[in-house]
mmCIF file of C-alpha atoms and ligand atoms in Angstrom:
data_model
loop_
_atom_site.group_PDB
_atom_site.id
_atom_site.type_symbol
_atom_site.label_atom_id
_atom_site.label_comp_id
_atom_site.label_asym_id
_atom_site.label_seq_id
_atom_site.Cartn_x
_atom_site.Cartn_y
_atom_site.Cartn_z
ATOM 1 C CA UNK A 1 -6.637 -18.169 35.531
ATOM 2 C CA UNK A 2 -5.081 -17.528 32.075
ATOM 3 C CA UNK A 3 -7.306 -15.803 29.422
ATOM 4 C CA UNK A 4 -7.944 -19.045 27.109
ATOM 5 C CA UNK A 5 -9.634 -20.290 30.539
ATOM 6 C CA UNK A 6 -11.131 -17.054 31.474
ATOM 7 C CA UNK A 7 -13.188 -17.135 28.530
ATOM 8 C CA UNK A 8 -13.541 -21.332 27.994
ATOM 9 C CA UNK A 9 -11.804 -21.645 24.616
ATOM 10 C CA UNK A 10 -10.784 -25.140 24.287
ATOM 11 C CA UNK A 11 -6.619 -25.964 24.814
ATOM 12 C CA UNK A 12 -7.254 -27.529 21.020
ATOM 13 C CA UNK A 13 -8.896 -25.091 19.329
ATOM 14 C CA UNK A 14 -7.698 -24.299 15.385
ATOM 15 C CA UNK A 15 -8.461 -20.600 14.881
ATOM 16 C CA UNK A 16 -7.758 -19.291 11.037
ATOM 17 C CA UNK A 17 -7.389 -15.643 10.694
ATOM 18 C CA UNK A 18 -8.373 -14.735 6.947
ATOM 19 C CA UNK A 19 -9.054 -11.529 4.704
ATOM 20 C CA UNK A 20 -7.262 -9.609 2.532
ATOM 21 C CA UNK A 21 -3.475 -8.248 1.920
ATOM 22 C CA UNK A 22 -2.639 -6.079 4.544
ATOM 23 C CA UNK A 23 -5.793 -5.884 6.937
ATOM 24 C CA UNK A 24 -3.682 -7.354 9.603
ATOM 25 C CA UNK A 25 -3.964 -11.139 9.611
ATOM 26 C CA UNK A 26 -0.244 -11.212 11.208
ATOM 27 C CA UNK A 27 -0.229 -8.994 14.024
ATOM 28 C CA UNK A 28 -3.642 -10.336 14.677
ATOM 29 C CA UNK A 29 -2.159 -14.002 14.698
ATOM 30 C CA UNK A 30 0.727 -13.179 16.942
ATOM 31 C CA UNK A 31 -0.908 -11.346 19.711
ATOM 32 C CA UNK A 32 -4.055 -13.720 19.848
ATOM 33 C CA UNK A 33 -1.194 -16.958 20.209
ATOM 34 C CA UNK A 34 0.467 -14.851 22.996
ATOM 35 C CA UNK A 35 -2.890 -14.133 24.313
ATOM 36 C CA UNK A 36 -4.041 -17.743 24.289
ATOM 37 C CA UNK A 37 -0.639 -19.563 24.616
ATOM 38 C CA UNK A 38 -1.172 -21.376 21.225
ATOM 39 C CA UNK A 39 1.305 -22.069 18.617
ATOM 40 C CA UNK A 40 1.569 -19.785 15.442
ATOM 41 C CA UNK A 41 1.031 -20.839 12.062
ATOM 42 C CA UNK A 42 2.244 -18.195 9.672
ATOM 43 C CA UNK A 43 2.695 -17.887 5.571
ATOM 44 C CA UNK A 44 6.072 -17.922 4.235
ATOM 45 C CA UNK A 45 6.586 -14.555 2.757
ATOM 46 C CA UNK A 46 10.607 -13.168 3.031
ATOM 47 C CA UNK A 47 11.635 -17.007 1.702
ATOM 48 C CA UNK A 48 9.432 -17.183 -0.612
ATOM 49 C CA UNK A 49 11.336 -18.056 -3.747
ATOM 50 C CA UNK A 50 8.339 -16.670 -5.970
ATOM 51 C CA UNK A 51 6.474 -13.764 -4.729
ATOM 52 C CA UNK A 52 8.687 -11.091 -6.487
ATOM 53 C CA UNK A 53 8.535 -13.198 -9.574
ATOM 54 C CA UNK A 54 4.932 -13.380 -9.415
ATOM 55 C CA UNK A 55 4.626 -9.723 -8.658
ATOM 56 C CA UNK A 56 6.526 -8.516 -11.722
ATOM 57 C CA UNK A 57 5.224 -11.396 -13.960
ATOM 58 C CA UNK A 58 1.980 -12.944 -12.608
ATOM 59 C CA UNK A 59 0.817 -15.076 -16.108
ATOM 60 C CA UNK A 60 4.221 -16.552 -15.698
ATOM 61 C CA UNK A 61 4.671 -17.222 -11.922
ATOM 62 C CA UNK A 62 1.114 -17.828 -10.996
ATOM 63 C CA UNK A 63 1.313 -21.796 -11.007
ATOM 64 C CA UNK A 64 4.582 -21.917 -9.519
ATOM 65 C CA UNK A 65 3.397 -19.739 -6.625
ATOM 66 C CA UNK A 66 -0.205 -21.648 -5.915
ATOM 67 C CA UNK A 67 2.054 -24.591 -5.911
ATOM 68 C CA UNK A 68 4.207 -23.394 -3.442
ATOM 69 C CA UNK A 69 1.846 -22.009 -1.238
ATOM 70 C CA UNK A 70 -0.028 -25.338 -1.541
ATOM 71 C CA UNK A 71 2.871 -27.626 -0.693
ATOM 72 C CA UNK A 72 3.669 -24.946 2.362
ATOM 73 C CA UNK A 73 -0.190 -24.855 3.533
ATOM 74 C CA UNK A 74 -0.213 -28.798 3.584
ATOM 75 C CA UNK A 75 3.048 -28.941 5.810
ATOM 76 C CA UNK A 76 1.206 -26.639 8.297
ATOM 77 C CA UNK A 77 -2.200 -28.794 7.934
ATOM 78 C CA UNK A 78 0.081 -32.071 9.014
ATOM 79 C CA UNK A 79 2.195 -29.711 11.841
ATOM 80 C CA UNK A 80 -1.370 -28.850 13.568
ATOM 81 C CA UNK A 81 -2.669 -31.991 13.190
ATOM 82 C CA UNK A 82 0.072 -34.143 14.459
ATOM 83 C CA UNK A 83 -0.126 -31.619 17.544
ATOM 84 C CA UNK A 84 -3.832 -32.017 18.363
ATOM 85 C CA UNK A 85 -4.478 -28.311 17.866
ATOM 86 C CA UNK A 86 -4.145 -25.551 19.739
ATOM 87 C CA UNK A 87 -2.897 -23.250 16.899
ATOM 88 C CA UNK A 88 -3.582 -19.426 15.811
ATOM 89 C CA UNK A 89 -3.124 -19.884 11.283
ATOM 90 C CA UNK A 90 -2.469 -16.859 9.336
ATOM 91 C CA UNK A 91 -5.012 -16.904 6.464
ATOM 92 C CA UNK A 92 -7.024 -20.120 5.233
ATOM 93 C CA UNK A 93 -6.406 -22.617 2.614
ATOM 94 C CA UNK A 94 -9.930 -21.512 1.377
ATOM 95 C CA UNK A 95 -8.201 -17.595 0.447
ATOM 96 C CA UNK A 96 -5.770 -19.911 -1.628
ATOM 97 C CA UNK A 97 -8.598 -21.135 -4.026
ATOM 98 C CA UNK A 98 -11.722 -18.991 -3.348
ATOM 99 C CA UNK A 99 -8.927 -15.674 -3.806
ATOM 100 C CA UNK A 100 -5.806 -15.810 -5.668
ATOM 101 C CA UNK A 101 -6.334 -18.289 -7.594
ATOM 102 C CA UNK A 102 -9.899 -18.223 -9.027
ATOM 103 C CA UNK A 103 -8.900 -14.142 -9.470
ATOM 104 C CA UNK A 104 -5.498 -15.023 -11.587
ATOM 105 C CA UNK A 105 -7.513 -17.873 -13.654
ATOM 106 C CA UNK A 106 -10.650 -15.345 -13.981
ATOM 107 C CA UNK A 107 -8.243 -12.073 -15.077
ATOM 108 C CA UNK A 108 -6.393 -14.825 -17.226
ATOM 109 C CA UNK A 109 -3.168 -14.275 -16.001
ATOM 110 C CA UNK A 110 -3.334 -18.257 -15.178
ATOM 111 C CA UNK A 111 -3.771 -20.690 -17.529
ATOM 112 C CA UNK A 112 -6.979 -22.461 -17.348
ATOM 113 C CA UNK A 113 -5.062 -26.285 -17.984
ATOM 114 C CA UNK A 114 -3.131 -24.837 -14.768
ATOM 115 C CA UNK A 115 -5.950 -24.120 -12.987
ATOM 116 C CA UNK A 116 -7.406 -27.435 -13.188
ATOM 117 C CA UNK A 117 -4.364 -29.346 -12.131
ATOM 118 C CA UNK A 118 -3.926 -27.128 -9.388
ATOM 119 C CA UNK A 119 -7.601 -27.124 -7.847
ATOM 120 C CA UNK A 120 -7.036 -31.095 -8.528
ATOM 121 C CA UNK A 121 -4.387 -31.436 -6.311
ATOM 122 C CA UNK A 122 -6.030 -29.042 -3.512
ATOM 123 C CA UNK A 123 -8.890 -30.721 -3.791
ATOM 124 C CA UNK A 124 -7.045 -34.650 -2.944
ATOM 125 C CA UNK A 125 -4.892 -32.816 -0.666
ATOM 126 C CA UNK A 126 -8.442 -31.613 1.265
ATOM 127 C CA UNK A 127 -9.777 -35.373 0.970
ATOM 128 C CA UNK A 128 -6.526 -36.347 3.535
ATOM 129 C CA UNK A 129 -7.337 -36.620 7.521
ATOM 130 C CA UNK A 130 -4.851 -33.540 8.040
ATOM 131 C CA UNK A 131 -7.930 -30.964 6.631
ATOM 132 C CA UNK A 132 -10.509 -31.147 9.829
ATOM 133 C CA UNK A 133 -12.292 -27.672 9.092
ATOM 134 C CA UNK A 134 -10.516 -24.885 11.899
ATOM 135 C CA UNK A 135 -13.084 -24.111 15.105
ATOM 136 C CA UNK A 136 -13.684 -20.501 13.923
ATOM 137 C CA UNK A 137 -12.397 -18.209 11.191
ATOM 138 C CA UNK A 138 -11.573 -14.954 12.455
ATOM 139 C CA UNK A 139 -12.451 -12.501 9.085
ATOM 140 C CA UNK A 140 -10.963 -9.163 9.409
ATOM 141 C CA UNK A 141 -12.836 -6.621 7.638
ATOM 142 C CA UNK A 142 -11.922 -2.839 7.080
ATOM 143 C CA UNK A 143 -12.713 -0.085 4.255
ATOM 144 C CA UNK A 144 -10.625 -0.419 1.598
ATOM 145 C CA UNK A 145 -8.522 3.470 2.403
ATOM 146 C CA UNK A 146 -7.503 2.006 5.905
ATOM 147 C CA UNK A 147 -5.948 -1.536 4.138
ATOM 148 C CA UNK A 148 -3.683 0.519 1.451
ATOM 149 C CA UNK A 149 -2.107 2.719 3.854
ATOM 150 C CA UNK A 150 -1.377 -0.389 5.744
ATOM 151 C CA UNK A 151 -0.118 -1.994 2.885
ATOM 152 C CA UNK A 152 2.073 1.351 2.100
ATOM 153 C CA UNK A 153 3.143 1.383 5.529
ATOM 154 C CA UNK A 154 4.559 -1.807 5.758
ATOM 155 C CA UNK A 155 5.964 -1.338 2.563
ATOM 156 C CA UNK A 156 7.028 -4.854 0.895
ATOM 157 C CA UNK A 157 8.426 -3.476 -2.294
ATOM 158 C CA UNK A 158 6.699 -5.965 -4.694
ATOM 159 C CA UNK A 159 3.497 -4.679 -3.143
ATOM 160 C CA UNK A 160 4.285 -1.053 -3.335
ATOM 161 C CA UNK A 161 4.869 -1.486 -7.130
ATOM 162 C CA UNK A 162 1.568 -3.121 -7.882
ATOM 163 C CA UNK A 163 -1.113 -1.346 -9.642
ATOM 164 C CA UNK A 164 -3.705 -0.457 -6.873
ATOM 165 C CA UNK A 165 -6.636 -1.775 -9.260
ATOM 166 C CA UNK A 166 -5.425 -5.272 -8.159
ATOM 167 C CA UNK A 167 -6.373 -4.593 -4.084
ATOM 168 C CA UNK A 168 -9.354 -2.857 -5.339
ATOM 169 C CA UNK A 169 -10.546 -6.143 -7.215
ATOM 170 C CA UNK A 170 -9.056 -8.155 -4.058
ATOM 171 C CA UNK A 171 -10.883 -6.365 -1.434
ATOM 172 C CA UNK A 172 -14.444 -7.103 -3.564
ATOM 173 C CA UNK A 173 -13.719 -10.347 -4.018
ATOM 174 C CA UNK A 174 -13.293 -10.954 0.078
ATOM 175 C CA UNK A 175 -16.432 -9.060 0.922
ATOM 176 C CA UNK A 176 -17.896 -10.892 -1.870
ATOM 177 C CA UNK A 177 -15.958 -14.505 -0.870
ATOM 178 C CA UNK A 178 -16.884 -13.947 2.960
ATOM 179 C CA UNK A 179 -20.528 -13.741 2.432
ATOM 180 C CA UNK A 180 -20.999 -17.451 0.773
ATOM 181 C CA UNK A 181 -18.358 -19.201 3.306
ATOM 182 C CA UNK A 182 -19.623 -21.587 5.123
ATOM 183 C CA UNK A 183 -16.816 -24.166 5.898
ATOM 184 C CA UNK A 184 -16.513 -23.608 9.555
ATOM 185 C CA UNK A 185 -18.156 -20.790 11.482
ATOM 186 C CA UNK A 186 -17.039 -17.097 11.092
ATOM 187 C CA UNK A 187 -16.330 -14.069 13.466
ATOM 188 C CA UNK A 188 -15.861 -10.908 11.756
ATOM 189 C CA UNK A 189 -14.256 -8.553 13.474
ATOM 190 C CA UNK A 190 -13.801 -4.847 11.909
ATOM 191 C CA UNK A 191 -10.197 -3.403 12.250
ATOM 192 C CA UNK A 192 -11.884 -0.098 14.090
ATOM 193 C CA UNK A 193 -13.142 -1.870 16.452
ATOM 194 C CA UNK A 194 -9.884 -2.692 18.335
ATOM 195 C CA UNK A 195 -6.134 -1.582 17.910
ATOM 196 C CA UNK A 196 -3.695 -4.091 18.999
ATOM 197 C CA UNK A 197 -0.645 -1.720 18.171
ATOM 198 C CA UNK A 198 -1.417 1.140 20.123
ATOM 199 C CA UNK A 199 -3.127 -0.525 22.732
ATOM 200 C CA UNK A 200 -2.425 -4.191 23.009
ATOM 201 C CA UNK A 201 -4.754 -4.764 25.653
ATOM 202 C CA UNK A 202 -7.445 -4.720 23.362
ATOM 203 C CA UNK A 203 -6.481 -8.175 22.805
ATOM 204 C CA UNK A 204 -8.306 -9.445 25.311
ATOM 205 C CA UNK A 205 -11.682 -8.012 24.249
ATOM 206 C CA UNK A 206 -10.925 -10.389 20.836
ATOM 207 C CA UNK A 207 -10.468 -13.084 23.206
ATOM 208 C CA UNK A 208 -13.369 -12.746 24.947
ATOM 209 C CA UNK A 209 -15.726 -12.255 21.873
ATOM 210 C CA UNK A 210 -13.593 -15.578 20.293
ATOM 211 C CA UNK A 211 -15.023 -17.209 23.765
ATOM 212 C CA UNK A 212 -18.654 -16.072 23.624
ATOM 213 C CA UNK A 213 -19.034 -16.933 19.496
ATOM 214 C CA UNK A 214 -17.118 -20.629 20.334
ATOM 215 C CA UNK A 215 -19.242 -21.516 23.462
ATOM 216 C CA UNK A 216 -22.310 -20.180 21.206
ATOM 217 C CA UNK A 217 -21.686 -22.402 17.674
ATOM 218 C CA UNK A 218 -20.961 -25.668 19.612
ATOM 219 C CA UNK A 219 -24.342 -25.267 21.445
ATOM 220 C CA UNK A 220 -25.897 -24.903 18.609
ATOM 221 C CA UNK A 221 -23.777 -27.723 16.526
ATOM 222 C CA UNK A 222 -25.138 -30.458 19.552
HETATM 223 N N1 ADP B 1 -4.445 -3.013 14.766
HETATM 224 C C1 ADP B 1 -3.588 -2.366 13.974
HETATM 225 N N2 ADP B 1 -3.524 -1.040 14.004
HETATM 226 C C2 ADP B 1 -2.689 -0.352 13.209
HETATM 227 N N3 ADP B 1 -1.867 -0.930 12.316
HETATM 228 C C3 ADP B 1 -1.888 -2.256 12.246
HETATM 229 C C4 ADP B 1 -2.750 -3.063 13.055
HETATM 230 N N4 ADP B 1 -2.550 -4.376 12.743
HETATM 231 C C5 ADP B 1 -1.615 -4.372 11.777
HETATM 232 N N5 ADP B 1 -1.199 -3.123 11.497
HETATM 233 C C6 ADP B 1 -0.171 -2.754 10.509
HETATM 234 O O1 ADP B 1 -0.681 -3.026 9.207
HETATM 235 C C7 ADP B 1 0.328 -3.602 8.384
HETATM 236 C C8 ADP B 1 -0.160 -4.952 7.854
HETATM 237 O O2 ADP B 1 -0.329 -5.846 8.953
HETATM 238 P P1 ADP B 1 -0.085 -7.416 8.811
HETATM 239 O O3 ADP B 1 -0.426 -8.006 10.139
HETATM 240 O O4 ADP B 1 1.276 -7.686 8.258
HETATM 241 O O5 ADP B 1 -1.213 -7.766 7.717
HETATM 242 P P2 ADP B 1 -1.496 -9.098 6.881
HETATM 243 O O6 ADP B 1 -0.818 -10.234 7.590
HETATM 244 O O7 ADP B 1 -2.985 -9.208 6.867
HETATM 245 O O8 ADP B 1 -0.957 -8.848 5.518
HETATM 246 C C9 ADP B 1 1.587 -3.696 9.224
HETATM 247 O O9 ADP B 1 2.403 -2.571 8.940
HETATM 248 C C10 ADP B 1 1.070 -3.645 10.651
HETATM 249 O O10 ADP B 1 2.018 -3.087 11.519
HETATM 250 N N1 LIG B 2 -2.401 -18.033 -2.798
HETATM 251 C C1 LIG B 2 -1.791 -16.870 -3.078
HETATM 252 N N2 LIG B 2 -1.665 -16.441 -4.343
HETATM 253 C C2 LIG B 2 -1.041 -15.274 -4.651
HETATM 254 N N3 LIG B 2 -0.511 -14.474 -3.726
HETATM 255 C C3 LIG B 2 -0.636 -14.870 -2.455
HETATM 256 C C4 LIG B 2 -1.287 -16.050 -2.066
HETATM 257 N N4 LIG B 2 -1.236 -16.135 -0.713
HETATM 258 C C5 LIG B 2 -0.585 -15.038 -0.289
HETATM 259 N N5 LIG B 2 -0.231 -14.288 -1.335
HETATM 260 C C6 LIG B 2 0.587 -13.063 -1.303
HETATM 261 C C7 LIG B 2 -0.134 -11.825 -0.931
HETATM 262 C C8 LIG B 2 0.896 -11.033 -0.172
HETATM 263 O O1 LIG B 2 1.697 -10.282 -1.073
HETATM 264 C C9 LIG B 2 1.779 -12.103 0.470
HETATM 265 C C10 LIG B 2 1.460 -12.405 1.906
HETATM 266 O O2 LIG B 2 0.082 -12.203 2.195
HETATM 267 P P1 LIG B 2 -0.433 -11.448 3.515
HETATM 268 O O3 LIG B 2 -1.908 -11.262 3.288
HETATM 269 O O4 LIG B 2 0.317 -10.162 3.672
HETATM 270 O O5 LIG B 2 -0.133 -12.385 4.654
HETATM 271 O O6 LIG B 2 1.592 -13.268 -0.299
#
């Protein structure tokens, strides 16, 4: 018996993994799809034509990069729903809105007129059939110490180069985010709790507590 059997999690299920830069959304993503033989949704990072623009210049990049990552997020959203499911996504179209861009409008380094067209067209886009909510949303939570040496050790140079104020004010706004979502249901899972680098294994004890909290919200949803 395969784990996604072992512990009842449905062949269609739409797992999101969210939180902030750097807690490990990817390598969480990746092992849990290998884990669960699911396809991978991921974010489009080394061909992005406008993350080092944004990074040097955010008032000036900011629409062009929501845009972007809207128009990319919406190919996904059709992708899993023309397959029926079954798919591990790295971060949530909420982060997109409830994140980057309500921090970028709020710091003004996006224009409000910007702003408004761009939560516009999220907001049709959600209206379409390919926006079900996802089963669960995995949060990943950690102190904020433990998510900049990650970030340092990964070391994308746009990130490197950005003032560390700006994951300071990012990591608030999660905890702060995370506490009033209530889309879909949420399993947060604490990135001391298990180390998927060192010991991969651990990846089952994810898939197991994914199992328990599914089984668990759609008893209570009937
Ligand atoms: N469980 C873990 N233990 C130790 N380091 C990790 C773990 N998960 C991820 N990392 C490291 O942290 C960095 C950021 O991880 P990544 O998955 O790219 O984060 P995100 O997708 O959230 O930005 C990478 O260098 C990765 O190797
Ligand atoms: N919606 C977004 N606005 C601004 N920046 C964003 C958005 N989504 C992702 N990003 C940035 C943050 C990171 O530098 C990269 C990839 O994110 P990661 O959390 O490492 O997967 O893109």
């Amino acid at each position: 018996m395969n784990l996604r059997e072992k512990y009842g999690i449905p062949q269609n299920a739409v797992i999101t993994i969210a939180g902030t830069v750097g807690v490990g959304k990817s390598t969480m993503t990746k092992a849990l799809a290998d884990a669960l033989n699911f396809r991978t949704s991921f974010e489009k990072v080394d061909s992005n034509p406008y993350l080092d623009r944004f990074y040097d210049d955010f008032e000036k990049w900011s629409f062009h990069l929501q845009i972007y990552f809207l128009a990319e997020r919406f190919k996904e959203q059709k992708r899993i729903f023309e397959y029926g499911g079954g798919f591990i996504q790295d971060r949530s179209i909420y982060e997109d809105t409830g994140i980057f861009a309500k921090m970028h409008v709020e710091k003004g380094t996006m224009n409000l007129t910007d702003y408004e067209t761009y939560t516009s067209l999220f907001d049709a886009m959600v209206m379409t059939p390919y926006f079900p909510h996802p089963d669960l949303l995995i949060y990943l939570d950690g102190s904020i110490e433990d998510i900049l040496s990650r970030i340092q050790e990964r070391g994308r140079p746009m990130e490197q180069s950005t003032p560390v104020e700006y994951w300071y004010e990012m990591h608030e706004r999660y905890e702060n985010w995370i506490n009033t979502f209530n889309a879909c249901p949420v399993l947060r899972l604490n990135i001391n709790d298990y180390d998927l680098m060192k010991n991969p294994d651990t990846v089952e004890q994810v898939v197991e507590r994914v199992g328990h909290f599914i089984q668990q919200t759609s008893v209570l949803r009937k």
